[in-house]
Amino acid sequence: MISVNDFKTGLTIEVEGGIWQVIEFQHVKPGKGAAFVRSKLRNLRTGAIQEKTFRAGEKVSKAHIDNRKMQYLYASGDNHVFMDNETYDQIELPSKQIEYELKFLKENMDVSIMMFQTETLGVQLPTTVTLEVTETEPGIKGDTASGGTKPATVETGLVVQVPFFVNEGDKLIINTSDGSYVSRG
């Protein structure tokens, strides 16, 4: 058991039969009434985000999540195959369970698979990934003064807003939390 006063971003808890990850939290001490903790939680089974308020000092169960290093191998119909780097065991995850993560996954990429007991919850991506631009409009010389952006499609099909100097074939570093351009790779 863990007190809600000890919440940290990324902590995983069990509440009302669900496995939740703390995205944000805020301790609130109103002038009148009891203190409470306002939190934003992500359901690791469904991906749904929910805001929940707890009384200060309330106890919740900590969910022990194992992160196993695995390699993304290939898509097989509507499933995606991952291989454990140590035991060479393979697991399949349906597309709908990792819909967001598929925008950043490419074959032979190492990721962490979140496991709760024997249940596979999903894929934890690295903070940034390097992807190649497959399609973008050519930059116009001298059009950098405004600091504008243009859309570029990368090898996974993700469309990213990039500066005008980015061309097809460039490798880009993309932030996986919001899908934004970080720099050229």
mmCIF file of N, CA, C and O in Angstrom, residues 60-129:
data_model
loop_
_atom_site.group_PDB
_atom_site.id
_atom_site.type_symbol
_atom_site.label_atom_id
_atom_site.label_comp_id
_atom_site.label_asym_id
_atom_site.label_seq_id
_atom_site.Cartn_x
_atom_site.Cartn_y
_atom_site.Cartn_z
ATOM 1 N N VAL A 60 -3.622 3.509 -1.393
ATOM 2 C CA VAL A 60 -3.957 2.750 -2.600
ATOM 3 C C VAL A 60 -2.898 1.667 -2.783
ATOM 4 O O VAL A 60 -1.795 1.765 -2.252
ATOM 5 N N SER A 61 -3.241 0.632 -3.545
ATOM 6 C CA SER A 61 -2.293 -0.457 -3.797
ATOM 7 C C SER A 61 -1.326 -0.057 -4.904
ATOM 8 O O SER A 61 -1.736 0.469 -5.931
ATOM 9 N N LYS A 62 -0.054 -0.353 -4.688
ATOM 10 C CA LYS A 62 0.947 -0.107 -5.723
ATOM 11 C C LYS A 62 0.944 -1.305 -6.662
ATOM 12 O O LYS A 62 0.925 -2.443 -6.217
ATOM 13 N N ALA A 63 0.908 -1.060 -7.949
ATOM 14 C CA ALA A 63 0.946 -2.140 -8.951
ATOM 15 C C ALA A 63 2.395 -2.332 -9.379
ATOM 16 O O ALA A 63 3.052 -1.387 -9.796
ATOM 17 N N HIS A 64 2.885 -3.550 -9.242
ATOM 18 C CA HIS A 64 4.272 -3.836 -9.626
ATOM 19 C C HIS A 64 4.309 -4.220 -11.099
ATOM 20 O O HIS A 64 3.872 -5.293 -11.491
ATOM 21 N N ILE A 65 4.830 -3.321 -11.911
ATOM 22 C CA ILE A 65 4.923 -3.519 -13.359
ATOM 23 C C ILE A 65 6.347 -3.938 -13.701
ATOM 24 O O ILE A 65 7.308 -3.289 -13.289
ATOM 25 N N ASP A 66 6.472 -5.030 -14.434
ATOM 26 C CA ASP A 66 7.786 -5.469 -14.922
ATOM 27 C C ASP A 66 7.971 -4.922 -16.326
ATOM 28 O O ASP A 66 7.084 -5.043 -17.170
ATOM 29 N N ASN A 67 9.112 -4.304 -16.575
ATOM 30 C CA ASN A 67 9.449 -3.839 -17.919
ATOM 31 C C ASN A 67 10.456 -4.809 -18.507
ATOM 32 O O ASN A 67 11.578 -4.906 -18.021
ATOM 33 N N ARG A 68 10.037 -5.549 -19.531
ATOM 34 C CA ARG A 68 10.927 -6.508 -20.185
ATOM 35 C C ARG A 68 11.432 -5.915 -21.491
ATOM 36 O O ARG A 68 10.658 -5.425 -22.307
ATOM 37 N N LYS A 69 12.741 -5.963 -21.678
ATOM 38 C CA LYS A 69 13.346 -5.477 -22.926
ATOM 39 C C LYS A 69 13.010 -6.460 -24.044
ATOM 40 O O LYS A 69 13.272 -7.655 -23.930
ATOM 41 N N MET A 70 12.390 -5.916 -25.093
ATOM 42 C CA MET A 70 12.032 -6.744 -26.232
ATOM 43 C C MET A 70 12.333 -5.998 -27.518
ATOM 44 O O MET A 70 12.504 -4.781 -27.507
ATOM 45 N N GLN A 71 12.373 -6.746 -28.602
ATOM 46 C CA GLN A 71 12.631 -6.174 -29.913
ATOM 47 C C GLN A 71 11.385 -6.344 -30.779
ATOM 48 O O GLN A 71 10.794 -7.420 -30.808
ATOM 49 N N TYR A 72 10.984 -5.247 -31.445
ATOM 50 C CA TYR A 72 9.842 -5.322 -32.364
ATOM 51 C C TYR A 72 10.312 -6.015 -33.630
ATOM 52 O O TYR A 72 11.257 -5.585 -34.275
ATOM 53 N N LEU A 73 9.655 -7.123 -33.996
ATOM 54 C CA LEU A 73 10.081 -7.889 -35.167
ATOM 55 C C LEU A 73 9.308 -7.511 -36.425
ATOM 56 O O LEU A 73 9.890 -7.039 -37.391
ATOM 57 N N TYR A 74 7.990 -7.729 -36.424
ATOM 58 C CA TYR A 74 7.225 -7.499 -37.650
ATOM 59 C C TYR A 74 5.736 -7.475 -37.344
ATOM 60 O O TYR A 74 5.290 -7.895 -36.277
ATOM 61 N N ALA A 75 4.967 -7.007 -38.337
ATOM 62 C CA ALA A 75 3.502 -7.047 -38.257
ATOM 63 C C ALA A 75 3.027 -8.330 -38.909
ATOM 64 O O ALA A 75 3.510 -8.711 -39.977
ATOM 65 N N SER A 76 2.078 -9.006 -38.255
ATOM 66 C CA SER A 76 1.514 -10.239 -38.783
ATOM 67 C C SER A 76 0.001 -10.065 -38.798
ATOM 68 O O SER A 76 -0.665 -10.316 -37.810
ATOM 69 N N GLY A 77 -0.511 -9.589 -39.916
ATOM 70 C CA GLY A 77 -1.944 -9.294 -39.994
ATOM 71 C C GLY A 77 -2.281 -8.120 -39.094
ATOM 72 O O GLY A 77 -1.688 -7.051 -39.206
ATOM 73 N N ASP A 78 -3.180 -8.343 -38.138
ATOM 74 C CA ASP A 78 -3.579 -7.289 -37.212
ATOM 75 C C ASP A 78 -2.786 -7.346 -35.909
ATOM 76 O O ASP A 78 -3.065 -6.609 -34.973
ATOM 77 N N ASN A 79 -1.803 -8.229 -35.831
ATOM 78 C CA ASN A 79 -0.973 -8.363 -34.632
ATOM 79 C C ASN A 79 0.455 -7.948 -34.926
ATOM 80 O O ASN A 79 0.895 -7.936 -36.079
ATOM 81 N N HIS A 80 1.177 -7.632 -33.856
ATOM 82 C CA HIS A 80 2.574 -7.226 -33.974
ATOM 83 C C HIS A 80 3.408 -8.110 -33.059
ATOM 84 O O HIS A 80 3.053 -8.315 -31.899
ATOM 85 N N VAL A 81 4.501 -8.634 -33.594
ATOM 86 C CA VAL A 81 5.310 -9.630 -32.901
ATOM 87 C C VAL A 81 6.528 -8.974 -32.271
ATOM 88 O O VAL A 81 7.258 -8.216 -32.917
ATOM 89 N N PHE A 82 6.735 -9.291 -30.968
ATOM 90 C CA PHE A 82 7.883 -8.809 -30.209
ATOM 91 C C PHE A 82 8.636 -10.014 -29.675
ATOM 92 O O PHE A 82 8.035 -11.034 -29.340
ATOM 93 N N MET A 83 9.994 -9.894 -29.577
ATOM 94 C CA MET A 83 10.814 -11.001 -29.088
ATOM 95 C C MET A 83 11.614 -10.550 -27.873
ATOM 96 O O MET A 83 12.226 -9.482 -27.884
ATOM 97 N N ASP A 84 11.593 -11.382 -26.838
ATOM 98 C CA ASP A 84 12.388 -11.131 -25.633
ATOM 99 C C ASP A 84 13.866 -11.253 -25.999
ATOM 100 O O ASP A 84 14.276 -12.246 -26.604
ATOM 101 N N ASN A 85 14.665 -10.263 -25.626
ATOM 102 C CA ASN A 85 16.084 -10.248 -26.003
ATOM 103 C C ASN A 85 16.903 -11.308 -25.276
ATOM 104 O O ASN A 85 17.982 -11.678 -25.739
ATOM 105 N N GLU A 86 16.412 -11.798 -24.125
ATOM 106 C CA GLU A 86 17.181 -12.783 -23.356
ATOM 107 C C GLU A 86 16.720 -14.213 -23.599
ATOM 108 O O GLU A 86 17.530 -15.108 -23.780
ATOM 109 N N THR A 87 15.398 -14.438 -23.591
ATOM 110 C CA THR A 87 14.880 -15.810 -23.698
ATOM 111 C C THR A 87 14.452 -16.163 -25.117
ATOM 112 O O THR A 87 14.153 -17.320 -25.393
ATOM 113 N N TYR A 88 14.365 -15.190 -25.998
ATOM 114 C CA TYR A 88 13.920 -15.357 -27.383
ATOM 115 C C TYR A 88 12.451 -15.786 -27.481
ATOM 116 O O TYR A 88 12.010 -16.241 -28.524
ATOM 117 N N ASP A 89 11.689 -15.653 -26.370
ATOM 118 C CA ASP A 89 10.244 -15.900 -26.417
ATOM 119 C C ASP A 89 9.603 -14.795 -27.228
ATOM 120 O O ASP A 89 10.032 -13.641 -27.185
ATOM 121 N N GLN A 90 8.539 -15.143 -27.956
ATOM 122 C CA GLN A 90 7.835 -14.142 -28.758
ATOM 123 C C GLN A 90 6.421 -13.955 -28.234
ATOM 124 O O GLN A 90 5.788 -14.913 -27.795
ATOM 125 N N ILE A 91 5.959 -12.690 -28.265
ATOM 126 C CA ILE A 91 4.578 -12.394 -27.908
ATOM 127 C C ILE A 91 3.965 -11.574 -29.037
ATOM 128 O O ILE A 91 4.680 -10.915 -29.795
ATOM 129 N N GLU A 92 2.658 -11.638 -29.135
ATOM 130 C CA GLU A 92 1.939 -10.849 -30.139
ATOM 131 C C GLU A 92 1.010 -9.884 -29.431
ATOM 132 O O GLU A 92 0.340 -10.249 -28.472
ATOM 133 N N LEU A 93 0.980 -8.635 -29.901
ATOM 134 C CA LEU A 93 0.067 -7.627 -29.383
ATOM 135 C C LEU A 93 -0.833 -7.156 -30.518
ATOM 136 O O LEU A 93 -0.352 -6.911 -31.621
ATOM 137 N N PRO A 94 -2.139 -7.012 -30.253
ATOM 138 C CA PRO A 94 -3.048 -6.522 -31.305
ATOM 139 C C PRO A 94 -2.800 -5.038 -31.602
ATOM 140 O O PRO A 94 -2.390 -4.276 -30.720
ATOM 141 N N SER A 95 -3.067 -4.641 -32.840
ATOM 142 C CA SER A 95 -2.856 -3.254 -33.271
ATOM 143 C C SER A 95 -3.602 -2.265 -32.391
ATOM 144 O O SER A 95 -3.076 -1.206 -32.065
ATOM 145 N N LYS A 96 -4.831 -2.587 -31.996
ATOM 146 C CA LYS A 96 -5.632 -1.638 -31.219
ATOM 147 C C LYS A 96 -5.040 -1.374 -29.840
ATOM 148 O O LYS A 96 -5.253 -0.317 -29.275
ATOM 149 N N GLN A 97 -4.243 -2.305 -29.294
ATOM 150 C CA GLN A 97 -3.644 -2.115 -27.970
ATOM 151 C C GLN A 97 -2.447 -1.168 -28.037
ATOM 152 O O GLN A 97 -2.135 -0.497 -27.056
ATOM 153 N N ILE A 98 -1.782 -1.088 -29.188
ATOM 154 C CA ILE A 98 -0.583 -0.246 -29.305
ATOM 155 C C ILE A 98 -0.734 0.757 -30.454
ATOM 156 O O ILE A 98 0.240 1.101 -31.119
ATOM 157 N N GLU A 99 -1.951 1.241 -30.649
ATOM 158 C CA GLU A 99 -2.258 2.134 -31.765
ATOM 159 C C GLU A 99 -1.337 3.359 -31.800
ATOM 160 O O GLU A 99 -0.786 3.704 -32.835
ATOM 161 N N TYR A 100 -1.174 4.054 -30.664
ATOM 162 C CA TYR A 100 -0.332 5.251 -30.614
ATOM 163 C C TYR A 100 1.137 4.899 -30.847
ATOM 164 O O TYR A 100 1.832 5.569 -31.604
ATOM 165 N N GLU A 101 1.610 3.834 -30.226
ATOM 166 C CA GLU A 101 3.025 3.445 -30.308
ATOM 167 C C GLU A 101 3.440 3.047 -31.720
ATOM 168 O O GLU A 101 4.595 3.191 -32.096
ATOM 169 N N LEU A 102 2.478 2.533 -32.527
ATOM 170 C CA LEU A 102 2.803 2.110 -33.896
ATOM 171 C C LEU A 102 3.310 3.260 -34.763
ATOM 172 O O LEU A 102 4.024 3.043 -35.740
ATOM 173 N N LYS A 103 2.973 4.504 -34.412
ATOM 174 C CA LYS A 103 3.442 5.664 -35.174
ATOM 175 C C LYS A 103 4.963 5.816 -35.083
ATOM 176 O O LYS A 103 5.567 6.496 -35.897
ATOM 177 N N PHE A 104 5.577 5.184 -34.074
ATOM 178 C CA PHE A 104 7.007 5.350 -33.838
ATOM 179 C C PHE A 104 7.802 4.055 -33.994
ATOM 180 O O PHE A 104 9.023 4.085 -34.011
ATOM 181 N N LEU A 105 7.130 2.913 -34.091
ATOM 182 C CA LEU A 105 7.813 1.620 -34.144
ATOM 183 C C LEU A 105 8.285 1.282 -35.546
ATOM 184 O O LEU A 105 7.547 1.411 -36.508
ATOM 185 N N LYS A 106 9.521 0.819 -35.635
ATOM 186 C CA LYS A 106 10.008 0.245 -36.885
ATOM 187 C C LYS A 106 10.690 -1.075 -36.558
ATOM 188 O O LYS A 106 11.071 -1.322 -35.407
ATOM 189 N N GLU A 107 10.820 -1.932 -37.555
ATOM 190 C CA GLU A 107 11.355 -3.273 -37.336
ATOM 191 C C GLU A 107 12.744 -3.231 -36.699
ATOM 192 O O GLU A 107 13.553 -2.351 -36.991
ATOM 193 N N ASN A 108 12.994 -4.204 -35.817
ATOM 194 C CA ASN A 108 14.256 -4.386 -35.082
ATOM 195 C C ASN A 108 14.514 -3.321 -34.023
ATOM 196 O O ASN A 108 15.627 -3.218 -33.520
ATOM 197 N N MET A 109 13.500 -2.528 -33.664
ATOM 198 C CA MET A 109 13.647 -1.494 -32.644
ATOM 199 C C MET A 109 13.494 -2.122 -31.261
ATOM 200 O O MET A 109 12.622 -2.947 -31.035
ATOM 201 N N ASP A 110 14.364 -1.740 -30.318
ATOM 202 C CA ASP A 110 14.270 -2.219 -28.941
ATOM 203 C C ASP A 110 13.309 -1.337 -28.155
ATOM 204 O O ASP A 110 13.402 -0.106 -28.207
ATOM 205 N N VAL A 111 12.386 -1.962 -27.420
ATOM 206 C CA VAL A 111 11.398 -1.265 -26.594
ATOM 207 C C VAL A 111 11.258 -2.023 -25.274
ATOM 208 O O VAL A 111 11.790 -3.118 -25.117
ATOM 209 N N SER A 112 10.518 -1.444 -24.332
ATOM 210 C CA SER A 112 10.173 -2.129 -23.090
ATOM 211 C C SER A 112 8.707 -2.529 -23.168
ATOM 212 O O SER A 112 7.866 -1.720 -23.545
ATOM 213 N N ILE A 113 8.419 -3.767 -22.810
ATOM 214 C CA ILE A 113 7.043 -4.253 -22.759
ATOM 215 C C ILE A 113 6.628 -4.258 -21.288
ATOM 216 O O ILE A 113 7.319 -4.839 -20.446
ATOM 217 N N MET A 114 5.511 -3.577 -20.975
ATOM 218 C CA MET A 114 5.031 -3.502 -19.596
ATOM 219 C C MET A 114 4.194 -4.739 -19.297
ATOM 220 O O MET A 114 3.225 -5.022 -20.002
ATOM 221 N N MET A 115 4.573 -5.465 -18.245
ATOM 222 C CA MET A 115 3.883 -6.686 -17.843
ATOM 223 C C MET A 115 3.382 -6.530 -16.412
ATOM 224 O O MET A 115 4.113 -6.070 -15.536
ATOM 225 N N PHE A 116 2.117 -6.916 -16.185
ATOM 226 C CA PHE A 116 1.552 -6.968 -14.837
ATOM 227 C C PHE A 116 1.194 -8.417 -14.586
ATOM 228 O O PHE A 116 0.292 -8.955 -15.229
ATOM 229 N N GLN A 117 1.932 -9.073 -13.683
ATOM 230 C CA GLN A 117 1.835 -10.518 -13.460
ATOM 231 C C GLN A 117 2.065 -11.204 -14.805
ATOM 232 O O GLN A 117 3.146 -11.126 -15.334
ATOM 233 N N THR A 118 1.063 -11.852 -15.401
ATOM 234 C CA THR A 118 1.277 -12.505 -16.701
ATOM 235 C C THR A 118 0.614 -11.744 -17.834
ATOM 236 O O THR A 118 0.660 -12.168 -18.980
ATOM 237 N N GLU A 119 0.006 -10.597 -17.526
ATOM 238 C CA GLU A 119 -0.731 -9.809 -18.514
ATOM 239 C C GLU A 119 0.177 -8.774 -19.177
ATOM 240 O O GLU A 119 0.906 -8.060 -18.511
ATOM 241 N N THR A 120 0.132 -8.707 -20.501
ATOM 242 C CA THR A 120 0.888 -7.708 -21.241
ATOM 243 C C THR A 120 0.047 -6.438 -21.348
ATOM 244 O O THR A 120 -1.042 -6.459 -21.894
ATOM 245 N N LEU A 121 0.567 -5.332 -20.800
ATOM 246 C CA LEU A 121 -0.194 -4.084 -20.778
ATOM 247 C C LEU A 121 0.080 -3.195 -21.982
ATOM 248 O O LEU A 121 -0.783 -2.459 -22.414
ATOM 249 N N GLY A 122 1.282 -3.221 -22.508
ATOM 250 C CA GLY A 122 1.579 -2.368 -23.650
ATOM 251 C C GLY A 122 3.064 -2.155 -23.842
ATOM 252 O O GLY A 122 3.896 -2.802 -23.221
ATOM 253 N N VAL A 123 3.367 -1.193 -24.708
ATOM 254 C CA VAL A 123 4.743 -0.907 -25.103
ATOM 255 C C VAL A 123 5.164 0.433 -24.511
ATOM 256 O O VAL A 123 4.421 1.406 -24.580
ATOM 257 N N GLN A 124 6.353 0.469 -23.927
ATOM 258 C CA GLN A 124 6.912 1.726 -23.447
ATOM 259 C C GLN A 124 8.045 2.105 -24.405
ATOM 260 O O GLN A 124 9.036 1.395 -24.533
ATOM 261 N N LEU A 125 7.848 3.227 -25.097
ATOM 262 C CA LEU A 125 8.805 3.675 -26.106
ATOM 263 C C LEU A 125 9.973 4.404 -25.464
ATOM 264 O O LEU A 125 9.840 4.961 -24.369
ATOM 265 N N PRO A 126 11.109 4.497 -26.161
ATOM 266 C CA PRO A 126 12.164 5.385 -25.695
ATOM 267 C C PRO A 126 11.686 6.836 -25.788
ATOM 268 O O PRO A 126 10.693 7.125 -26.465
ATOM 269 N N THR A 127 12.350 7.761 -25.122
ATOM 270 C CA THR A 127 11.935 9.168 -25.115
ATOM 271 C C THR A 127 11.923 9.757 -26.518
ATOM 272 O O THR A 127 11.015 10.506 -26.871
ATOM 273 N N THR A 128 12.931 9.412 -27.319
ATOM 274 C CA THR A 128 12.991 9.884 -28.700
ATOM 275 C C THR A 128 13.327 8.712 -29.628
ATOM 276 O O THR A 128 13.935 7.733 -29.204
ATOM 277 N N VAL A 129 12.902 8.836 -30.884
ATOM 278 C CA VAL A 129 13.254 7.844 -31.904
ATOM 279 C C VAL A 129 13.779 8.580 -33.133
ATOM 280 O O VAL A 129 13.444 9.742 -33.361
#
